[in-house]
CSV table of C-alpha atoms in Angstrom, one decimal:
chain,number,residue,atom,x,y,z
A,1,UNK,CA,0.0,0.0,0.0
A,2,UNK,CA,2.7,2.4,0.9
A,3,UNK,CA,5.7,3.3,-1.2
A,4,UNK,CA,8.9,2.2,0.6
A,5,UNK,CA,11.3,4.8,1.8
A,6,UNK,CA,14.9,4.7,2.9
A,7,UNK,CA,15.9,6.2,6.2
A,8,UNK,CA,18.1,9.3,6.8
A,9,UNK,CA,18.6,11.3,10.1
A,10,UNK,CA,21.8,12.5,11.7
A,11,UNK,CA,24.0,10.5,9.3
A,12,UNK,CA,21.5,7.8,8.4
A,13,UNK,CA,20.5,7.6,4.8
A,14,UNK,CA,16.8,8.5,4.2
A,15,UNK,CA,14.6,9.5,1.3
A,16,UNK,CA,11.1,11.2,1.6
A,17,UNK,CA,7.9,9.9,0.2
A,18,UNK,CA,4.7,8.2,1.2
A,19,UNK,CA,2.1,6.7,-1.1
A,20,UNK,CA,-0.8,4.3,-1.3
A,21,UNK,CA,-2.5,1.9,-3.7
A,22,UNK,CA,-6.3,2.2,-4.1
A,23,UNK,CA,-8.2,0.0,-1.7
A,24,UNK,CA,-9.7,-3.2,-2.9
A,25,UNK,CA,-13.4,-3.8,-2.4
A,26,UNK,CA,-13.1,-6.2,0.5
A,27,UNK,CA,-10.5,-7.2,3.1
A,28,UNK,CA,-9.8,-10.7,4.3
A,29,UNK,CA,-9.7,-11.8,7.9
A,30,UNK,CA,-6.8,-14.2,7.2
A,31,UNK,CA,-3.4,-12.6,7.2
A,32,UNK,CA,-0.2,-14.1,5.9
A,33,UNK,CA,3.3,-13.9,7.2
A,34,UNK,CA,5.5,-12.3,4.4
A,35,UNK,CA,2.5,-10.6,2.8
A,36,UNK,CA,0.3,-8.5,5.1
A,37,UNK,CA,2.9,-8.6,7.9
A,38,UNK,CA,6.5,-9.6,8.5
A,39,UNK,CA,8.4,-10.9,11.5
A,40,UNK,CA,11.2,-8.5,12.6
A,41,UNK,CA,14.5,-10.3,12.6
A,42,UNK,CA,15.8,-8.8,15.9
A,43,UNK,CA,12.7,-7.9,18.0
A,44,UNK,CA,13.0,-4.7,19.9
A,45,UNK,CA,10.2,-3.0,21.8
A,46,UNK,CA,9.7,0.7,22.1
A,47,UNK,CA,9.3,0.3,25.9
A,48,UNK,CA,11.1,-2.8,27.0
A,49,UNK,CA,10.3,-2.1,30.7
A,50,UNK,CA,6.6,-2.4,30.2
A,51,UNK,CA,5.5,-6.0,30.0
A,52,UNK,CA,2.2,-5.2,28.3
A,53,UNK,CA,1.7,-5.9,24.6
A,54,UNK,CA,2.4,-2.7,22.7
A,55,UNK,CA,1.1,-1.3,19.4
A,56,UNK,CA,3.2,1.4,17.8
A,57,UNK,CA,2.1,3.6,14.9
A,58,UNK,CA,5.0,5.1,12.9
A,59,UNK,CA,3.6,8.3,11.3
A,60,UNK,CA,4.4,11.8,10.1
A,61,UNK,CA,2.3,14.9,9.9
A,62,UNK,CA,3.9,15.4,6.5
A,63,UNK,CA,2.4,12.1,5.2
A,64,UNK,CA,-1.1,12.5,3.6
A,65,UNK,CA,-1.8,8.8,4.1
A,66,UNK,CA,-1.2,9.2,7.8
A,67,UNK,CA,-3.7,12.0,7.8
A,68,UNK,CA,-6.2,9.7,6.0
A,69,UNK,CA,-5.4,6.9,8.5
A,70,UNK,CA,-5.9,9.1,11.6
A,71,UNK,CA,-9.7,8.4,12.1
A,72,UNK,CA,-9.0,4.7,11.6
A,73,UNK,CA,-6.1,4.6,14.1
A,74,UNK,CA,-8.3,6.3,16.6
A,75,UNK,CA,-10.8,3.5,16.0
A,76,UNK,CA,-8.0,0.9,16.4
A,77,UNK,CA,-7.1,2.4,19.8
A,78,UNK,CA,-10.7,1.9,21.0
A,79,UNK,CA,-10.8,-1.7,19.8
A,80,UNK,CA,-7.6,-2.9,21.3
A,81,UNK,CA,-8.0,-5.3,24.2
A,82,UNK,CA,-7.8,-3.9,27.8
A,83,UNK,CA,-4.2,-3.7,28.9
A,84,UNK,CA,-2.6,-3.4,25.5
A,85,UNK,CA,-0.7,-0.1,25.2
A,86,UNK,CA,-0.6,2.2,22.1
A,87,UNK,CA,2.1,4.5,21.2
A,88,UNK,CA,2.8,6.8,18.2
A,89,UNK,CA,6.3,7.8,17.1
A,90,UNK,CA,7.0,10.4,14.3
A,91,UNK,CA,9.3,9.4,11.5
A,92,UNK,CA,11.9,12.0,10.5
A,93,UNK,CA,12.6,10.5,7.0
A,94,UNK,CA,14.0,13.7,5.6
A,95,UNK,CA,14.6,17.4,6.4
A,96,UNK,CA,11.0,18.3,5.5
A,97,UNK,CA,9.6,15.9,8.0
A,98,UNK,CA,12.0,16.7,10.8
A,99,UNK,CA,10.1,19.8,12.1
A,100,UNK,CA,7.0,17.7,12.4
A,101,UNK,CA,8.8,15.2,14.6
A,102,UNK,CA,10.2,18.1,16.7
A,103,UNK,CA,6.8,19.6,17.0
A,104,UNK,CA,5.2,16.3,18.2
A,105,UNK,CA,7.7,16.1,21.1
A,106,UNK,CA,7.4,19.8,21.9
A,107,UNK,CA,3.7,19.4,22.0
A,108,UNK,CA,4.0,16.4,24.3
A,109,UNK,CA,6.3,18.3,26.6
A,110,UNK,CA,3.8,21.1,26.8
A,111,UNK,CA,0.8,18.8,27.3
A,112,UNK,CA,-1.1,19.5,24.1
A,113,UNK,CA,0.0,16.7,21.7
A,114,UNK,CA,-3.1,14.5,22.2
A,115,UNK,CA,-5.7,17.3,21.7
A,116,UNK,CA,-3.8,18.8,18.8
A,117,UNK,CA,-2.9,15.6,17.0
A,118,UNK,CA,-5.9,15.2,14.6
A,119,UNK,CA,-6.3,19.0,14.2
A,120,UNK,CA,-2.7,19.4,12.9
A,121,UNK,CA,-3.3,16.7,10.2
A,122,UNK,CA,-6.5,18.6,9.2
A,123,UNK,CA,-4.7,22.0,9.1
A,124,UNK,CA,-1.9,20.7,6.9
A,125,UNK,CA,-3.8,18.3,4.5
A,126,UNK,CA,-7.4,19.5,4.5
A,127,UNK,CA,-7.2,23.2,5.2
A,128,UNK,CA,-3.8,23.5,3.4
A,129,UNK,CA,-2.3,25.9,5.9
A,130,UNK,CA,1.4,26.6,5.1
A,131,UNK,CA,2.8,24.8,8.2
A,132,UNK,CA,6.2,23.5,7.3
A,133,UNK,CA,8.9,25.0,9.5
A,134,UNK,CA,9.3,24.8,13.2
A,135,UNK,CA,8.5,28.5,13.5
A,136,UNK,CA,5.2,28.0,11.6
A,137,UNK,CA,4.4,25.1,13.7
A,138,UNK,CA,5.1,27.0,16.9
A,139,UNK,CA,2.8,29.8,15.6
A,140,UNK,CA,0.0,27.3,14.9
A,141,UNK,CA,0.2,25.7,18.4
A,142,UNK,CA,0.4,29.1,20.0
A,143,UNK,CA,-2.7,30.4,18.0
A,144,UNK,CA,-4.8,27.3,18.5
A,145,UNK,CA,-3.7,25.9,21.9
A,146,UNK,CA,-2.3,28.9,23.7
A,147,UNK,CA,1.2,27.5,24.1
A,148,UNK,CA,4.0,29.9,24.8
A,149,UNK,CA,5.9,30.1,21.5
A,150,UNK,CA,9.3,30.6,23.1
A,151,UNK,CA,8.8,27.5,25.3
A,152,UNK,CA,7.6,25.5,22.3
A,153,UNK,CA,10.6,26.4,20.3
A,154,UNK,CA,12.9,25.7,23.2
A,155,UNK,CA,11.4,22.2,23.7
A,156,UNK,CA,11.5,21.5,19.9
A,157,UNK,CA,15.1,22.4,19.6
A,158,UNK,CA,16.3,20.8,22.9
A,159,UNK,CA,18.8,18.1,23.2
A,160,UNK,CA,16.1,15.9,24.7
A,161,UNK,CA,14.0,16.2,21.6
A,162,UNK,CA,17.0,15.7,19.3
A,163,UNK,CA,18.0,12.5,21.2
A,164,UNK,CA,14.4,11.2,21.2
A,165,UNK,CA,14.2,11.6,17.4
A,166,UNK,CA,17.6,10.0,16.9
A,167,UNK,CA,16.5,7.0,19.1
A,168,UNK,CA,13.2,6.8,17.2
A,169,UNK,CA,15.1,6.8,13.9
A,170,UNK,CA,17.4,4.0,14.9
A,171,UNK,CA,14.4,2.0,16.1
A,172,UNK,CA,12.5,2.6,12.9
A,173,UNK,CA,15.5,1.4,10.9
A,174,UNK,CA,15.9,-1.7,13.1
A,175,UNK,CA,12.2,-2.5,12.5
A,176,UNK,CA,12.8,-2.3,8.7
A,177,UNK,CA,10.3,0.5,8.2
A,178,UNK,CA,10.6,2.7,5.2
A,179,UNK,CA,7.0,3.9,4.7
A,180,UNK,CA,4.2,5.5,6.7
A,181,UNK,CA,1.9,4.7,8.3
A,182,UNK,CA,3.3,1.4,9.6
A,183,UNK,CA,2.1,-0.5,12.7
A,184,UNK,CA,4.5,-2.5,14.8
A,185,UNK,CA,3.3,-5.0,17.4
A,186,UNK,CA,5.5,-5.8,20.4
A,187,UNK,CA,8.6,-5.0,18.4
A,188,UNK,CA,8.2,-8.4,16.7
A,189,UNK,CA,5.9,-7.8,13.8
A,190,UNK,CA,5.3,-4.9,11.4
A,191,UNK,CA,2.6,-4.4,8.8
A,192,UNK,CA,3.8,-4.9,5.2
A,193,UNK,CA,1.7,-5.2,2.0
A,194,UNK,CA,-1.6,-3.6,3.1
A,195,UNK,CA,-4.4,-2.8,0.7
A,196,UNK,CA,-6.4,-0.4,2.8
A,197,UNK,CA,-6.7,1.1,6.3
A,198,UNK,CA,-9.4,-1.5,7.5
A,199,UNK,CA,-6.9,-4.2,6.6
A,200,UNK,CA,-4.1,-2.4,8.5
A,201,UNK,CA,-6.3,-2.3,11.6
A,202,UNK,CA,-7.2,-5.9,11.1
A,203,UNK,CA,-3.6,-7.0,10.9
A,204,UNK,CA,-2.8,-5.0,14.0
A,205,UNK,CA,-5.6,-6.7,16.0
A,206,UNK,CA,-4.6,-10.1,14.6
A,207,UNK,CA,-1.0,-9.6,15.7
A,208,UNK,CA,-2.1,-8.4,19.1
A,209,UNK,CA,-4.2,-11.5,19.5
A,210,UNK,CA,-1.2,-13.6,18.4
A,211,UNK,CA,1.0,-12.0,21.1
A,212,UNK,CA,-1.7,-12.3,23.8
A,213,UNK,CA,-1.8,-16.0,23.0
A,214,UNK,CA,2.0,-16.3,23.4
A,215,UNK,CA,2.9,-15.9,19.7
A,216,UNK,CA,0.7,-18.7,18.5
């Protein structure tokens, strides 16, 4: 479904793009290893200290397909079994997407990431506001969520945010992800050849169930 990308951030080779094939008329409840999902060679969880099954969406505000997936991933979160944890991490595949990753972590630091998440997708991809630089992003969060612009920029440009994005990039590369949106379950499995967003959610729930049953 999604055009594959190569990774680049702080010395890692990356290329920008995200694309999708048209959805087929129906999805199947049966998912195949090597087709709809793949097993990651060296499993690595986002949060190794938490023993709960985790679902991670790798996304970017710069990816229109992530914007289209947003209502579906919200639905997925509601449908996950109790006790399963969900995380989202921003992919900084290129210089154009780096400010979006910075903004995501600055917004988390200032406590507005969750409430602003879907709205930022809409502002960029539906309303077509020119929100590309970290300054423009800071202005948008300040205007719409009352954050202090100086504090936002300080958080976005902090060493903490830089280190978090670098760690994310290394993890995304270790998972073999080169397109967005991609879903990873327990650091063991990632979505692969997906025909539509309903199938992506179906694969995620299938893999969660697999993990809850001990990988069977």
